[in-house]
XYZ file of C-alpha atoms in Angstrom:
330
model
C 7.713 31.892 -53.526
C 8.113 33.949 -56.897
C 11.879 33.927 -58.362
C 13.485 36.990 -59.159
C 14.686 37.152 -62.763
C 18.514 37.221 -63.001
C 20.996 39.107 -64.712
C 23.329 37.841 -67.767
C 25.727 35.015 -66.747
C 29.097 36.216 -65.947
C 32.276 35.530 -68.124
C 32.532 31.813 -68.631
C 35.581 31.367 -66.549
C 34.074 33.162 -63.485
C 31.197 31.231 -63.866
C 32.999 27.952 -64.340
C 34.674 28.705 -60.859
C 31.342 29.540 -59.107
C 30.467 27.284 -55.984
C 27.031 27.540 -56.817
C 27.617 25.882 -60.384
C 29.796 23.198 -58.775
C 26.485 22.195 -56.482
C 24.381 22.388 -59.136
C 26.475 19.863 -61.123
C 26.886 17.643 -58.223
C 22.689 17.690 -58.091
C 22.643 17.094 -61.782
C 24.994 14.188 -61.726
C 23.126 12.570 -58.987
C 19.853 13.345 -60.990
C 21.077 11.589 -64.348
C 22.285 8.555 -62.061
C 18.879 8.137 -60.917
C 16.908 8.848 -63.849
C 19.176 5.997 -65.705
C 18.951 3.545 -62.509
C 15.162 3.917 -62.447
C 14.274 3.837 -66.246
C 16.698 0.698 -66.588
C 14.791 -0.691 -63.670
C 11.473 -0.297 -65.730
C 12.985 -2.177 -68.734
C 13.987 0.813 -71.008
C 17.397 0.619 -72.738
C 19.285 3.905 -73.359
C 20.081 4.824 -76.978
C 22.252 7.794 -78.307
C 20.127 10.178 -79.810
C 21.224 11.631 -83.401
C 22.276 15.378 -83.538
C 21.450 16.204 -87.044
C 18.820 15.246 -89.472
C 17.140 16.375 -92.550
C 14.057 17.673 -90.426
C 13.192 18.217 -86.905
C 10.516 18.785 -84.427
C 8.455 21.631 -85.845
C 6.955 22.499 -82.430
C 8.636 25.118 -80.320
C 6.347 28.211 -79.535
C 8.511 30.514 -81.929
C 12.028 28.924 -81.456
C 13.633 27.974 -84.754
C 16.131 25.138 -85.619
C 19.692 25.793 -86.898
C 20.434 24.937 -90.446
C 23.417 22.588 -91.162
C 25.087 22.124 -94.736
C 25.317 18.418 -94.766
C 27.511 17.517 -97.688
C 25.385 19.894 -99.557
C 22.284 19.058 -97.981
C 20.329 21.221 -95.777
C 20.119 19.484 -92.325
C 18.750 20.697 -89.083
C 20.089 20.403 -85.520
C 17.755 18.699 -83.256
C 15.221 20.752 -81.540
C 13.778 17.482 -80.307
C 14.524 13.796 -80.824
C 10.499 13.072 -81.084
C 10.680 11.741 -84.609
C 13.304 9.453 -84.117
C 12.039 7.772 -80.845
C 9.123 6.961 -82.863
C 10.851 5.446 -85.596
C 13.251 3.506 -83.050
C 10.215 1.397 -81.327
C 10.515 -1.322 -84.102
C 13.677 -2.082 -82.520
C 13.289 -0.630 -79.020
C 9.947 -0.901 -77.567
C 10.852 0.856 -74.321
C 13.756 3.434 -74.819
C 15.100 6.597 -73.446
C 17.824 9.177 -74.572
C 19.648 12.086 -72.579
C 19.187 14.201 -75.935
C 20.803 17.363 -76.386
C 18.714 20.124 -78.119
C 19.244 23.158 -79.554
C 16.427 25.719 -80.191
C 16.938 29.506 -81.215
C 14.302 30.685 -78.901
C 13.079 34.369 -79.324
C 15.576 37.050 -77.665
C 12.626 38.254 -75.178
C 12.731 34.530 -73.733
C 15.886 35.365 -72.124
C 14.530 36.958 -69.177
C 12.142 34.367 -68.323
C 14.758 32.184 -66.262
C 13.383 29.212 -68.102
C 15.190 29.119 -71.525
C 18.216 28.211 -73.093
C 19.369 27.726 -76.617
C 21.382 24.600 -75.660
C 19.547 22.246 -73.051
C 19.060 18.374 -72.607
C 16.267 16.225 -72.442
C 15.418 13.026 -70.912
C 13.330 11.687 -73.575
C 11.330 8.468 -73.026
C 9.117 6.632 -75.200
C 7.149 3.380 -74.936
C 5.534 1.037 -77.576
C 1.895 0.256 -76.665
C 1.691 2.924 -74.048
C -1.319 5.031 -73.157
C -1.184 8.427 -71.625
C -1.645 7.241 -68.451
C 1.144 4.799 -68.584
C 3.587 7.308 -69.369
C 2.593 9.527 -66.782
C 2.986 6.930 -64.071
C 6.759 6.630 -65.511
C 7.190 10.519 -65.359
C 5.856 10.690 -61.796
C 7.846 7.502 -60.501
C 10.908 9.260 -62.377
C 10.498 12.657 -60.508
C 9.986 11.024 -57.208
C 12.947 8.571 -57.756
C 15.396 11.310 -58.409
C 14.025 13.464 -55.616
C 14.538 10.528 -53.248
C 17.932 10.075 -54.393
C 19.118 13.404 -54.449
C 17.964 13.863 -50.944
C 19.903 10.680 -49.879
C 22.998 11.410 -51.836
C 23.528 14.711 -51.463
C 21.537 16.574 -48.731
C 24.113 19.001 -47.694
C 24.125 20.472 -51.125
C 20.703 20.961 -51.233
C 20.459 22.695 -47.776
C 23.443 24.900 -48.588
C 21.313 25.930 -51.545
C 18.472 26.999 -49.522
C 16.428 23.718 -50.086
C 14.474 22.091 -47.498
C 13.144 18.291 -47.828
C 9.966 19.645 -46.479
C 9.137 21.372 -49.947
C 9.289 17.892 -51.356
C 7.187 16.086 -48.930
C 4.140 15.603 -51.155
C 6.229 14.647 -54.356
C 7.967 12.225 -52.312
C 4.683 10.528 -51.142
C 3.567 10.058 -54.720
C 1.144 12.981 -54.621
C 0.406 14.503 -58.313
C -2.687 16.231 -58.752
C -4.468 16.258 -62.426
C -6.498 18.753 -64.311
C -7.763 19.275 -67.740
C -6.533 22.318 -70.237
C -10.043 23.754 -69.706
C -9.731 23.313 -65.896
C -6.468 25.067 -65.896
C -7.882 28.085 -68.020
C -10.743 28.466 -65.695
C -8.474 28.282 -62.746
C -6.143 30.913 -64.449
C -9.184 33.390 -65.031
C -10.194 33.246 -61.315
C -6.508 34.126 -60.352
C -6.768 37.141 -62.805
C -4.820 35.687 -65.869
C -6.639 35.667 -69.051
C -5.586 32.709 -70.808
C -6.626 31.618 -74.491
C -8.769 28.299 -74.182
C -7.373 27.467 -77.876
C -3.579 27.810 -77.329
C -0.817 26.496 -75.358
C -0.712 27.799 -71.721
C 1.651 30.852 -71.866
C 4.850 31.412 -69.900
C 3.226 33.768 -67.173
C 0.144 31.582 -67.004
C 2.654 28.455 -66.321
C 4.119 30.543 -63.724
C 1.179 31.722 -61.740
C -0.401 27.928 -61.811
C 3.004 27.008 -60.485
C 3.098 29.101 -57.483
C -0.503 28.379 -56.937
C 0.280 24.671 -56.383
C 1.362 22.698 -53.410
C 2.329 19.526 -55.260
C 3.456 18.722 -59.053
C 0.364 18.520 -61.500
C -0.550 17.114 -64.840
C -2.268 19.154 -67.307
C -4.279 17.096 -69.681
C -6.074 17.464 -72.765
C -4.546 20.511 -74.928
C -6.591 21.649 -77.925
C -5.602 20.562 -81.323
C -3.373 23.038 -83.059
C -1.568 23.941 -79.939
C 0.858 21.293 -80.266
C 2.489 19.362 -83.010
C 0.968 17.001 -85.790
C 2.728 14.003 -83.760
C 0.321 14.391 -80.444
C -2.652 12.172 -80.877
C -6.221 13.423 -81.040
C -8.754 11.719 -78.894
C -10.943 9.545 -81.171
C -13.822 9.848 -78.847
C -13.354 13.886 -78.782
C -12.340 15.696 -81.810
C -10.374 18.979 -81.147
C -8.921 17.388 -77.913
C -5.395 15.907 -77.804
C -4.193 12.819 -75.733
C -1.327 14.793 -74.212
C -0.047 16.417 -70.907
C 2.575 18.555 -69.109
C 3.850 18.294 -65.634
C 4.263 21.364 -63.873
C 6.250 21.384 -60.679
C 4.833 23.599 -57.935
C 6.690 26.443 -56.336
C 6.794 28.808 -59.506
C 9.273 26.481 -61.244
C 6.657 25.887 -64.248
C 6.622 22.722 -66.965
C 9.096 19.861 -66.300
C 7.544 17.591 -68.631
C 5.471 17.715 -71.909
C 3.909 14.310 -73.435
C 1.596 12.614 -75.363
C 0.183 9.743 -77.059
C 1.372 9.610 -80.808
C -0.379 9.844 -83.778
C 0.764 6.265 -85.842
C -1.579 6.223 -88.590
C 0.158 7.384 -92.013
C -3.115 9.119 -93.577
C -3.811 10.974 -90.045
C -0.243 11.917 -90.035
C -0.338 13.472 -93.042
C -3.367 15.011 -92.459
C -2.456 16.568 -89.532
C 0.863 17.968 -91.313
C -1.095 19.688 -93.600
C -3.639 21.256 -90.879
C -0.507 22.495 -89.277
C 1.249 24.096 -92.089
C 3.933 21.544 -92.675
C 5.196 20.402 -95.892
C 4.822 16.446 -95.876
C 7.570 16.262 -98.423
C 10.229 17.392 -95.758
C 9.372 14.341 -93.716
C 9.782 11.772 -96.440
C 12.079 9.481 -94.463
C 9.457 9.652 -91.264
C 6.548 9.017 -93.431
C 8.069 6.258 -95.334
C 8.515 4.599 -91.740
C 4.878 5.401 -91.221
C 3.607 3.896 -94.088
C 5.223 0.647 -93.368
C 3.690 0.903 -89.849
C 4.881 3.042 -86.738
C 4.047 1.126 -83.506
C 1.399 2.966 -81.510
C 3.028 4.794 -78.638
C 3.084 7.455 -75.775
C 6.206 9.501 -74.564
C 7.424 12.262 -72.887
C 10.503 14.775 -72.449
C 11.709 15.991 -69.057
C 14.037 18.893 -69.428
C 17.237 18.073 -67.679
C 18.259 21.691 -66.956
C 14.637 22.451 -65.567
C 14.743 19.638 -63.329
C 17.924 20.549 -61.809
C 16.593 24.051 -61.256
C 13.719 22.842 -59.497
C 15.991 20.636 -57.266
C 18.368 23.358 -56.369
C 15.868 26.227 -55.924
C 18.110 28.798 -58.426
C 16.286 31.527 -60.187
C 17.576 30.662 -63.734
C 18.835 27.540 -66.200
C 21.682 29.269 -66.966
C 22.814 29.070 -63.106
C 22.559 25.158 -63.753
C 24.077 25.259 -67.221
C 28.088 24.662 -67.622
C 28.054 26.496 -70.681
C 25.052 28.489 -71.000
C 23.260 30.125 -73.848
C 20.757 32.257 -73.170
C 18.279 33.452 -76.227
C 19.719 36.609 -78.200
C 22.916 36.749 -76.094
C 26.184 35.637 -78.021
C 28.133 33.251 -75.746
C 31.248 30.923 -76.242
């Protein structure tokens, strides 16, 4: 079904007293429990992520980082902990964060139901891993979370209007795969023009998600559509060894991930190609010169995951303190 866009959140006190929010937070609590249980069982160790740094992930489809005066130095609030995940692999070859992110999204994204200024990601990174390795972790994690919440809080989910049958294929481990090129062709057949050289746009994601019967991976985004840290396929120049995981039912992207560029010279070249100034990344490039571990990883949006589990219309409904793009809120 297509999900209607919802109005601006009510006053904070009213929102915090909402039975709907309480139900969503019960689901979130169980989702986090299952996440930690699954990842620890796979040998990952949880680190606490940084909140500020001299630079952050430059990607974000028009989103901007917030500036912070850090003892007279211009620092950024983290939009993503990707650079720190790579840096940490030398001591922690299998790690994860439950990472708070702040992205000043364009105001026009307030009505998508899928964007907040403050949100959290389940951030996973694995040294020596391939894209397939971390896709298996992402699929296993999502299946474990779904299985756990339907065991722990089935009545809460049913009261929210969810049916176990909507998750049957996911719980059975069914995840389909297509390439970015194939997704573009599928969208054309569905009447949506999607650039073959760009990230799949929000409306295209929604269309693909509504057309699917189970979650599916989209592989091989074109170079230039993602950050400098996504590894280019050495056998296919111009194609990245990355992926998204898109949920069925209209809920869109849940996970974004990739194999990582680890070679110092390649990283500098990619930075320059994407219009980034390498000098801003001095601490990261120093580590890259010393030798970053080849790796792969992903980020799973926590609020997007909870929205998918609960079937609610918008991310603000599954956030205790929602901040919509362009809307001033406490």
